[in-house]
CSV table of C-alpha atoms and ligand atoms in Angstrom, one decimal:
chain,number,residue,atom,x,y,z
A,1,UNK,CA,-7.9,37.5,5.4
A,2,UNK,CA,-9.8,34.3,4.9
A,3,UNK,CA,-9.5,32.2,8.1
A,4,UNK,CA,-10.7,28.7,7.9
A,5,UNK,CA,-10.8,25.6,10.2
A,6,UNK,CA,-12.8,22.5,10.9
A,7,UNK,CA,-13.5,20.2,13.8
A,8,UNK,CA,-14.5,16.6,14.0
A,9,UNK,CA,-17.9,15.8,15.5
A,10,UNK,CA,-16.4,12.5,16.7
A,11,UNK,CA,-17.2,13.1,20.4
A,12,UNK,CA,-18.1,15.9,22.8
A,13,UNK,CA,-16.0,19.1,22.3
A,14,UNK,CA,-13.5,19.7,25.0
A,15,UNK,CA,-11.0,22.2,26.5
A,16,UNK,CA,-8.3,21.2,24.0
A,17,UNK,CA,-10.7,22.0,21.1
A,18,UNK,CA,-11.8,25.2,22.8
A,19,UNK,CA,-8.3,26.7,23.6
A,20,UNK,CA,-6.6,25.1,20.5
A,21,UNK,CA,-9.2,26.3,18.0
A,22,UNK,CA,-12.7,27.3,18.9
A,23,UNK,CA,-11.9,30.4,21.0
A,24,UNK,CA,-9.7,31.8,18.4
A,25,UNK,CA,-12.2,31.1,15.6
A,26,UNK,CA,-14.8,33.1,17.5
A,27,UNK,CA,-12.4,36.0,17.9
A,28,UNK,CA,-11.3,35.9,14.3
A,29,UNK,CA,-14.9,36.4,13.0
A,30,UNK,CA,-14.7,40.1,14.1
A,31,UNK,CA,-12.1,41.2,11.5
A,32,UNK,CA,-11.8,38.4,9.0
A,33,UNK,CA,-13.8,36.3,6.6
A,34,UNK,CA,-14.3,33.3,8.7
A,35,UNK,CA,-15.1,29.8,7.4
A,36,UNK,CA,-15.8,27.2,10.0
A,37,UNK,CA,-17.2,23.7,9.5
A,38,UNK,CA,-17.9,20.4,11.2
A,39,UNK,CA,-16.0,17.7,9.5
A,40,UNK,CA,-18.3,14.7,9.6
A,41,UNK,CA,-16.6,13.0,6.6
A,42,UNK,CA,-13.5,12.9,8.7
A,43,UNK,CA,-15.4,11.6,11.7
A,44,UNK,CA,-16.4,8.6,9.6
A,45,UNK,CA,-12.8,7.4,10.0
A,46,UNK,CA,-13.5,6.6,13.7
A,47,UNK,CA,-17.2,6.7,14.3
A,48,UNK,CA,-19.2,3.7,13.0
A,49,UNK,CA,-22.5,4.4,14.7
A,50,UNK,CA,-24.8,6.5,12.5
A,51,UNK,CA,-27.1,7.6,15.3
A,52,UNK,CA,-24.1,8.7,17.3
A,53,UNK,CA,-22.6,10.7,14.4
A,54,UNK,CA,-25.9,12.5,13.9
A,55,UNK,CA,-26.1,13.3,17.5
A,56,UNK,CA,-22.6,14.5,17.9
A,57,UNK,CA,-22.7,16.7,14.7
A,58,UNK,CA,-25.8,18.4,16.0
A,59,UNK,CA,-24.2,18.9,19.4
A,60,UNK,CA,-21.0,20.3,18.0
A,61,UNK,CA,-23.1,22.8,16.0
A,62,UNK,CA,-24.9,23.9,19.3
A,63,UNK,CA,-21.6,24.2,21.1
A,64,UNK,CA,-20.1,26.5,18.5
A,65,UNK,CA,-23.2,28.7,18.2
A,66,UNK,CA,-23.5,28.9,22.0
A,67,UNK,CA,-19.8,29.9,22.3
A,68,UNK,CA,-20.4,32.9,20.1
A,69,UNK,CA,-19.9,31.8,16.5
A,70,UNK,CA,-22.2,34.1,14.7
A,71,UNK,CA,-23.6,32.8,11.4
A,72,UNK,CA,-24.3,36.3,10.2
A,73,UNK,CA,-20.6,37.2,10.5
A,74,UNK,CA,-19.2,33.9,9.3
A,75,UNK,CA,-19.8,30.9,7.1
A,76,UNK,CA,-20.6,27.9,9.3
A,77,UNK,CA,-21.6,24.6,7.9
A,78,UNK,CA,-21.4,20.8,8.0
A,79,UNK,CA,-18.7,19.4,5.7
A,80,UNK,CA,-20.9,16.7,4.0
A,81,UNK,CA,-23.4,19.4,2.9
A,82,UNK,CA,-20.8,20.4,0.4
A,83,UNK,CA,-19.9,17.1,-1.2
A,84,UNK,CA,-17.5,18.9,-3.6
A,85,UNK,CA,-14.8,18.2,-1.0
A,86,UNK,CA,-14.8,14.5,-1.8
A,87,UNK,CA,-14.3,15.2,-5.5
A,88,UNK,CA,-11.4,17.5,-4.9
A,89,UNK,CA,-9.9,14.8,-2.6
A,90,UNK,CA,-9.7,12.6,-5.6
A,91,UNK,CA,-8.0,15.2,-7.7
A,92,UNK,CA,-5.5,15.9,-4.9
A,93,UNK,CA,-5.0,12.2,-4.3
A,94,UNK,CA,-3.2,12.0,-7.6
A,95,UNK,CA,-0.5,14.5,-6.6
A,96,UNK,CA,-0.1,12.9,-3.1
A,97,UNK,CA,2.9,10.7,-2.6
A,98,UNK,CA,2.3,7.7,-0.5
A,99,UNK,CA,5.4,8.4,1.5
A,100,UNK,CA,3.9,11.7,2.7
A,101,UNK,CA,0.9,9.9,4.2
A,102,UNK,CA,3.0,7.1,5.6
A,103,UNK,CA,5.0,9.7,7.7
A,104,UNK,CA,1.9,11.1,9.3
A,105,UNK,CA,2.1,11.0,13.2
A,106,UNK,CA,-1.7,11.2,13.5
A,107,UNK,CA,-2.2,8.1,11.4
A,108,UNK,CA,0.5,6.2,13.3
A,109,UNK,CA,-0.8,7.4,16.7
A,110,UNK,CA,-4.4,6.4,15.9
A,111,UNK,CA,-3.5,3.0,14.5
A,112,UNK,CA,-1.2,2.4,17.5
A,113,UNK,CA,-4.3,3.1,19.7
A,114,UNK,CA,-6.2,0.4,18.0
A,115,UNK,CA,-8.2,2.4,15.4
A,116,UNK,CA,-8.7,0.4,12.2
A,117,UNK,CA,-6.1,1.4,9.7
A,118,UNK,CA,-8.6,1.9,6.9
A,119,UNK,CA,-8.0,3.6,3.5
A,120,UNK,CA,-10.1,6.5,4.8
A,121,UNK,CA,-7.9,7.0,7.9
A,122,UNK,CA,-4.8,6.9,5.7
A,123,UNK,CA,-6.2,9.4,3.2
A,124,UNK,CA,-7.5,11.7,6.0
A,125,UNK,CA,-4.9,14.4,5.3
A,126,UNK,CA,-5.9,14.5,1.6
A,127,UNK,CA,-9.5,15.2,2.5
A,128,UNK,CA,-8.3,17.8,5.0
A,129,UNK,CA,-6.2,19.5,2.3
A,130,UNK,CA,-9.3,19.5,0.0
A,131,UNK,CA,-11.3,21.2,2.8
A,132,UNK,CA,-8.9,24.0,2.9
A,133,UNK,CA,-8.1,24.5,-0.8
A,134,UNK,CA,-11.7,24.3,-1.8
A,135,UNK,CA,-12.4,27.6,0.0
A,136,UNK,CA,-9.2,29.4,-0.6
A,137,UNK,CA,-8.3,29.3,3.1
A,138,UNK,CA,-5.3,31.5,3.8
A,139,UNK,CA,-4.9,31.1,7.6
A,140,UNK,CA,-5.9,28.0,9.4
A,141,UNK,CA,-6.1,28.1,13.3
A,142,UNK,CA,-5.4,24.7,14.6
A,143,UNK,CA,-3.8,23.0,17.6
A,144,UNK,CA,-0.2,21.8,17.3
A,145,UNK,CA,-1.3,18.2,16.6
A,146,UNK,CA,-2.5,19.4,13.2
A,147,UNK,CA,0.8,21.1,12.1
A,148,UNK,CA,1.9,18.2,10.0
A,149,UNK,CA,-1.5,18.0,8.3
A,150,UNK,CA,-1.2,21.6,7.4
A,151,UNK,CA,2.2,21.1,5.9
A,152,UNK,CA,0.7,18.4,3.7
A,153,UNK,CA,-2.1,20.8,2.6
A,154,UNK,CA,0.5,23.4,1.7
A,155,UNK,CA,2.6,20.8,-0.1
A,156,UNK,CA,-0.4,19.5,-2.1
A,157,UNK,CA,-1.4,23.0,-3.1
A,158,UNK,CA,2.1,23.7,-4.4
A,159,UNK,CA,2.3,20.4,-6.2
A,160,UNK,CA,-1.1,20.9,-7.8
A,161,UNK,CA,-0.2,24.4,-8.8
A,162,UNK,CA,3.1,23.4,-10.3
A,163,UNK,CA,1.7,20.4,-12.1
A,164,UNK,CA,-1.5,21.9,-13.5
A,165,UNK,CA,-1.0,25.7,-13.3
A,166,UNK,CA,-2.0,28.2,-10.6
A,167,UNK,CA,-5.2,26.9,-9.0
A,168,UNK,CA,-5.1,27.1,-5.2
A,169,UNK,CA,-4.1,29.5,-2.5
A,170,UNK,CA,-1.2,28.0,-0.4
A,171,UNK,CA,-2.6,28.1,3.2
A,172,UNK,CA,-0.7,28.8,6.4
A,173,UNK,CA,-1.2,27.2,9.8
A,174,UNK,CA,-2.0,29.4,12.8
A,175,UNK,CA,-0.9,27.8,16.0
A,176,UNK,CA,-1.4,29.4,19.4
A,177,UNK,CA,1.7,28.5,21.4
A,178,UNK,CA,0.0,28.9,24.8
A,179,UNK,CA,-2.5,26.2,24.1
A,180,UNK,CA,-0.4,24.3,21.5
A,181,UNK,CA,-1.1,20.9,23.0
A,182,UNK,CA,-3.3,20.6,26.0
A,183,UNK,CA,-2.9,17.4,28.1
A,184,UNK,CA,-5.9,15.3,29.0
A,185,UNK,CA,-6.7,14.1,32.5
A,186,UNK,CA,-4.3,11.2,32.0
A,187,UNK,CA,-1.4,13.4,30.8
A,188,UNK,CA,-1.6,12.4,27.2
A,189,UNK,CA,-2.9,14.8,24.5
A,190,UNK,CA,-6.5,15.7,25.3
A,191,UNK,CA,-8.5,14.0,22.5
A,192,UNK,CA,-12.0,12.8,21.9
A,193,UNK,CA,-10.4,9.5,20.6
A,194,UNK,CA,-8.6,8.9,23.9
A,195,UNK,CA,-11.4,9.2,26.4
A,196,UNK,CA,-9.4,11.7,28.5
A,197,UNK,CA,-11.2,14.9,27.9
A,198,UNK,CA,-12.8,17.6,30.0
A,199,UNK,CA,-15.9,18.6,28.1
A,200,UNK,CA,-16.8,22.2,27.6
A,201,UNK,CA,-20.5,21.5,28.4
A,202,UNK,CA,-20.5,18.6,30.8
A,203,UNK,CA,-22.9,18.5,33.7
A,204,UNK,CA,-21.7,19.5,37.2
A,205,UNK,CA,-21.2,16.0,38.4
A,206,UNK,CA,-19.3,14.8,35.4
A,207,UNK,CA,-17.1,17.9,35.4
A,208,UNK,CA,-16.2,17.5,39.1
A,209,UNK,CA,-15.5,13.8,38.6
A,210,UNK,CA,-13.2,14.4,35.6
A,211,UNK,CA,-11.3,17.1,37.4
A,212,UNK,CA,-10.8,15.0,40.5
A,213,UNK,CA,-9.3,12.3,38.2
A,214,UNK,CA,-6.6,14.6,36.8
A,215,UNK,CA,-3.3,12.8,37.1
A,216,UNK,CA,-0.9,14.2,39.7
A,217,UNK,CA,2.5,13.2,40.9
A,218,UNK,CA,3.2,11.8,44.4
A,219,UNK,CA,5.2,14.8,45.7
A,220,UNK,CA,4.5,14.9,49.5
A,221,UNK,CA,2.3,17.8,50.7
A,222,UNK,CA,5.2,19.4,52.6
A,223,UNK,CA,7.4,19.7,49.5
A,224,UNK,CA,7.3,22.2,46.6
A,225,UNK,CA,5.2,21.0,43.6
A,226,UNK,CA,6.6,21.0,40.1
A,227,UNK,CA,4.9,23.2,37.5
A,228,UNK,CA,6.6,22.0,34.3
A,229,UNK,CA,4.7,19.0,32.9
A,230,UNK,CA,2.2,19.3,35.8
A,231,UNK,CA,-1.2,18.6,34.1
A,232,UNK,CA,-3.2,20.3,36.9
A,233,UNK,CA,-1.1,23.4,36.7
A,234,UNK,CA,-1.2,23.5,32.9
A,235,UNK,CA,-5.0,23.2,32.8
A,236,UNK,CA,-5.6,25.7,35.5
A,237,UNK,CA,-3.2,28.2,33.9
A,238,UNK,CA,-5.4,28.4,30.8
A,239,UNK,CA,-8.0,30.3,32.7
A,240,UNK,CA,-5.6,32.8,34.3
A,241,UNK,CA,-4.0,36.0,33.2
A,242,UNK,CA,-0.3,36.6,33.5
A,243,UNK,CA,-0.3,37.8,37.0
A,244,UNK,CA,-2.7,35.1,38.3
A,245,UNK,CA,-0.5,32.5,36.6
A,246,UNK,CA,2.5,33.8,38.5
A,247,UNK,CA,0.6,33.6,41.7
A,248,UNK,CA,-0.5,30.0,41.0
A,249,UNK,CA,3.1,29.1,40.2
A,250,UNK,CA,4.2,30.5,43.6
A,251,UNK,CA,1.5,28.5,45.4
A,252,UNK,CA,2.7,25.3,43.7
A,253,UNK,CA,6.3,26.1,44.7
A,254,UNK,CA,5.4,26.8,48.3
A,255,UNK,CA,5.3,23.6,50.5
A,256,UNK,CA,1.9,22.8,51.9
A,257,UNK,CA,-0.2,22.9,48.7
A,258,UNK,CA,-2.7,20.0,48.4
A,259,UNK,CA,-3.5,18.8,44.9
A,260,UNK,CA,-7.1,17.9,46.1
A,261,UNK,CA,-7.8,21.5,47.1
A,262,UNK,CA,-6.5,22.9,43.8
A,263,UNK,CA,-8.7,20.5,41.9
A,264,UNK,CA,-11.8,21.7,43.8
A,265,UNK,CA,-10.9,25.2,43.0
A,266,UNK,CA,-10.3,24.4,39.4
A,267,UNK,CA,-13.7,22.9,39.2
A,268,UNK,CA,-15.2,26.2,40.3
A,269,UNK,CA,-13.1,28.2,37.8
A,270,UNK,CA,-14.1,26.1,34.8
A,271,UNK,CA,-17.8,25.9,35.8
A,272,UNK,CA,-18.0,29.7,36.1
A,273,UNK,CA,-16.0,30.3,33.0
A,274,UNK,CA,-18.5,28.6,30.8
A,275,UNK,CA,-21.6,29.7,32.8
A,276,UNK,CA,-22.5,32.5,30.4
A,277,UNK,CA,-22.8,30.1,27.5
A,278,UNK,CA,-24.6,27.3,29.2
A,279,UNK,CA,-28.1,28.8,28.9
A,280,UNK,CA,-27.7,29.6,25.3
A,281,UNK,CA,-26.4,26.1,24.7
A,282,UNK,CA,-29.5,24.6,26.3
A,283,UNK,CA,-31.8,26.9,24.2
A,284,UNK,CA,-30.1,25.8,21.0
A,285,UNK,CA,-30.3,22.2,21.9
A,286,UNK,CA,-34.1,22.5,22.2
A,287,UNK,CA,-34.4,24.3,18.8
A,288,UNK,CA,-33.2,21.7,16.4
A,289,UNK,CA,-35.0,23.3,13.4
A,290,UNK,CA,-33.2,26.6,13.9
A,291,UNK,CA,-29.8,24.9,14.2
A,292,UNK,CA,-30.3,22.7,11.2
A,293,UNK,CA,-31.5,25.7,9.1
A,294,UNK,CA,-28.5,27.7,10.2
A,295,UNK,CA,-26.2,25.0,9.0
A,296,UNK,CA,-28.0,24.6,5.7
A,297,UNK,CA,-27.8,28.3,5.0
A,298,UNK,CA,-24.1,28.2,5.8
A,299,UNK,CA,-23.6,25.3,3.4
A,300,UNK,CA,-25.3,27.2,0.6
A,301,UNK,CA,-22.8,30.1,1.1
A,302,UNK,CA,-19.8,27.7,1.3
A,303,UNK,CA,-20.9,25.9,-1.8
A,304,UNK,CA,-20.8,29.0,-3.9
A,305,UNK,CA,-17.1,29.4,-3.0
A,306,UNK,CA,-16.4,25.7,-3.4
A,307,UNK,CA,-17.9,25.7,-6.9
A,308,UNK,CA,-15.4,28.2,-8.2
A,309,UNK,CA,-12.3,26.5,-6.9
A,310,UNK,CA,-13.5,23.0,-8.0
A,311,UNK,CA,-14.4,24.2,-11.5
A,312,UNK,CA,-11.0,25.7,-11.9
A,313,UNK,CA,-9.3,22.5,-10.7
A,314,UNK,CA,-11.5,20.3,-13.0
A,315,UNK,CA,-10.6,22.4,-15.9
A,316,UNK,CA,-6.9,22.6,-15.1
A,317,UNK,CA,-6.5,18.8,-14.8
A,318,UNK,CA,-8.4,18.3,-18.1
A,319,UNK,CA,-11.8,16.9,-17.1
A,320,UNK,CA,-13.4,19.4,-19.5
A,321,UNK,CA,-13.2,17.0,-22.4
A,322,UNK,CA,-15.6,19.1,-24.4
A,323,UNK,CA,-13.1,21.9,-24.9
B,401,ADP,P1,-9.8,15.4,18.9
B,401,ADP,O1,-8.3,15.1,18.9
B,401,ADP,O2,-10.3,15.6,20.2
B,401,ADP,O3,-10.6,14.5,18.0
B,401,ADP,P2,-9.9,17.3,16.7
B,401,ADP,O4,-8.9,16.4,15.9
B,401,ADP,O5,-11.3,17.3,16.2
B,401,ADP,O6,-9.9,16.9,18.2
B,401,ADP,O7,-9.4,18.7,16.8
B,401,ADP,C1,-10.1,19.9,16.5
B,401,ADP,C2,-9.3,21.1,16.8
B,401,ADP,O8,-8.9,21.2,18.2
B,401,ADP,C3,-8.0,21.1,16.0
B,401,ADP,O9,-7.6,22.4,15.6
B,401,ADP,C4,-7.0,20.5,17.0
B,401,ADP,O10,-5.7,20.9,16.7
B,401,ADP,C5,-7.5,21.2,18.3
B,401,ADP,N1,-7.2,20.3,19.4
B,401,ADP,C6,-7.6,19.1,19.7
B,401,ADP,N2,-7.1,18.6,20.8
B,401,ADP,C7,-6.2,19.5,21.2
B,401,ADP,C8,-5.4,19.6,22.4
B,401,ADP,N3,-5.3,18.6,23.2
B,401,ADP,N4,-4.7,20.7,22.5
B,401,ADP,C9,-4.8,21.8,21.7
B,401,ADP,N5,-5.6,21.7,20.6
B,401,ADP,C10,-6.3,20.6,20.4
B,402,LIG,N1,-8.1,17.2,11.0
B,402,LIG,C1,-8.6,18.3,11.8
B,402,LIG,C2,-8.5,17.8,13.2
B,402,LIG,O1,-8.6,16.7,13.6
B,402,LIG,C3,-10.0,18.6,11.4
B,402,LIG,C4,-10.0,19.2,10.0
B,402,LIG,C5,-10.6,18.7,9.0
B,402,LIG,C6,-9.6,20.5,9.7
B,402,LIG,N2,-10.5,19.5,7.9
B,402,LIG,C7,-9.9,20.6,8.3
B,402,LIG,C8,-8.9,21.5,10.3
B,402,LIG,C9,-9.5,21.8,7.6
B,402,LIG,C10,-8.6,22.7,9.6
B,402,LIG,C11,-8.9,22.8,8.3
B,402,LIG,O2,-8.5,18.7,14.1
């Protein structure tokens, strides 16, 4: 099965990214053909600082590699190293109804948060569809927030195929219900664009500070604490197995629990969980040449696949005027 997904280098990668997508991608590389990429064209819709985009792209590459993405078992690259994606975006744009894009929650949420409603932001789902169709992606592991974008990618693949003849694989979303939509420290969706994340690789001080800031309700200590919709409980539960989760739930339901104590505990759990990857992450960050060369090699592999799909699409729409 060809499994494919991308992530924006628009900020430091966080627990939502990890549980919603990265962890599963690393697991999938064992028994599937894995295609994984850093979508820096997409990041241009929100990042207007070139130095920052460069830095974040490099850091995202280090994060993935440190967390176990193995470039010898997968195809791992930076989106803009395969510019074919932008050409396919244009071909797809012509089978994309405006209404489809106007209904996108992500576009509405981002503009409501004050992000400039540019043409790029509006067309974001078309570029994302191109990313998927260009490589014949069958299964796409994403968080729940990307469900609608995946539906658009499916819709465009079907429309293109029915308009011009069989060209693309129709992809399917793969959403992990347990980590469908992780809340950030303020209770909204954890997102790089909302400044409410817990980074995977933050330093000790920053991690502690973020965890202490997790929003909690004002239930008195001598009362049972709610678990449904409790951000602290939801984040902690991610690191626990079924039995441990039951135990945590029981502790929340027993009067006397102090949120402050749970936060201190959670800090330890998260710090320890990522400990094995931290050294590797540091090593990679100090070896820029290796990381860059790894990404370049990945792009060469990706480009070979992209060339086949793009050529077919060009021919099917009639750009091959010489024939
Ligand atoms: P962000 O919203 O932080 O910019 P991206 O849009 O780059 O994150 O998302 C990268 C991947 O991580 C996607 O598959 C997305 O669905 C997943 N993801 C992002 N935030 C969350 C979250 N809060 N909960 C679950 N998955 C998430
Ligand atoms: N839009 C996705 C996100 O914000 C990132 C993305 C871009 C993507 N292209 C993709 C995800 C292709 C899966 C497949 O998370």
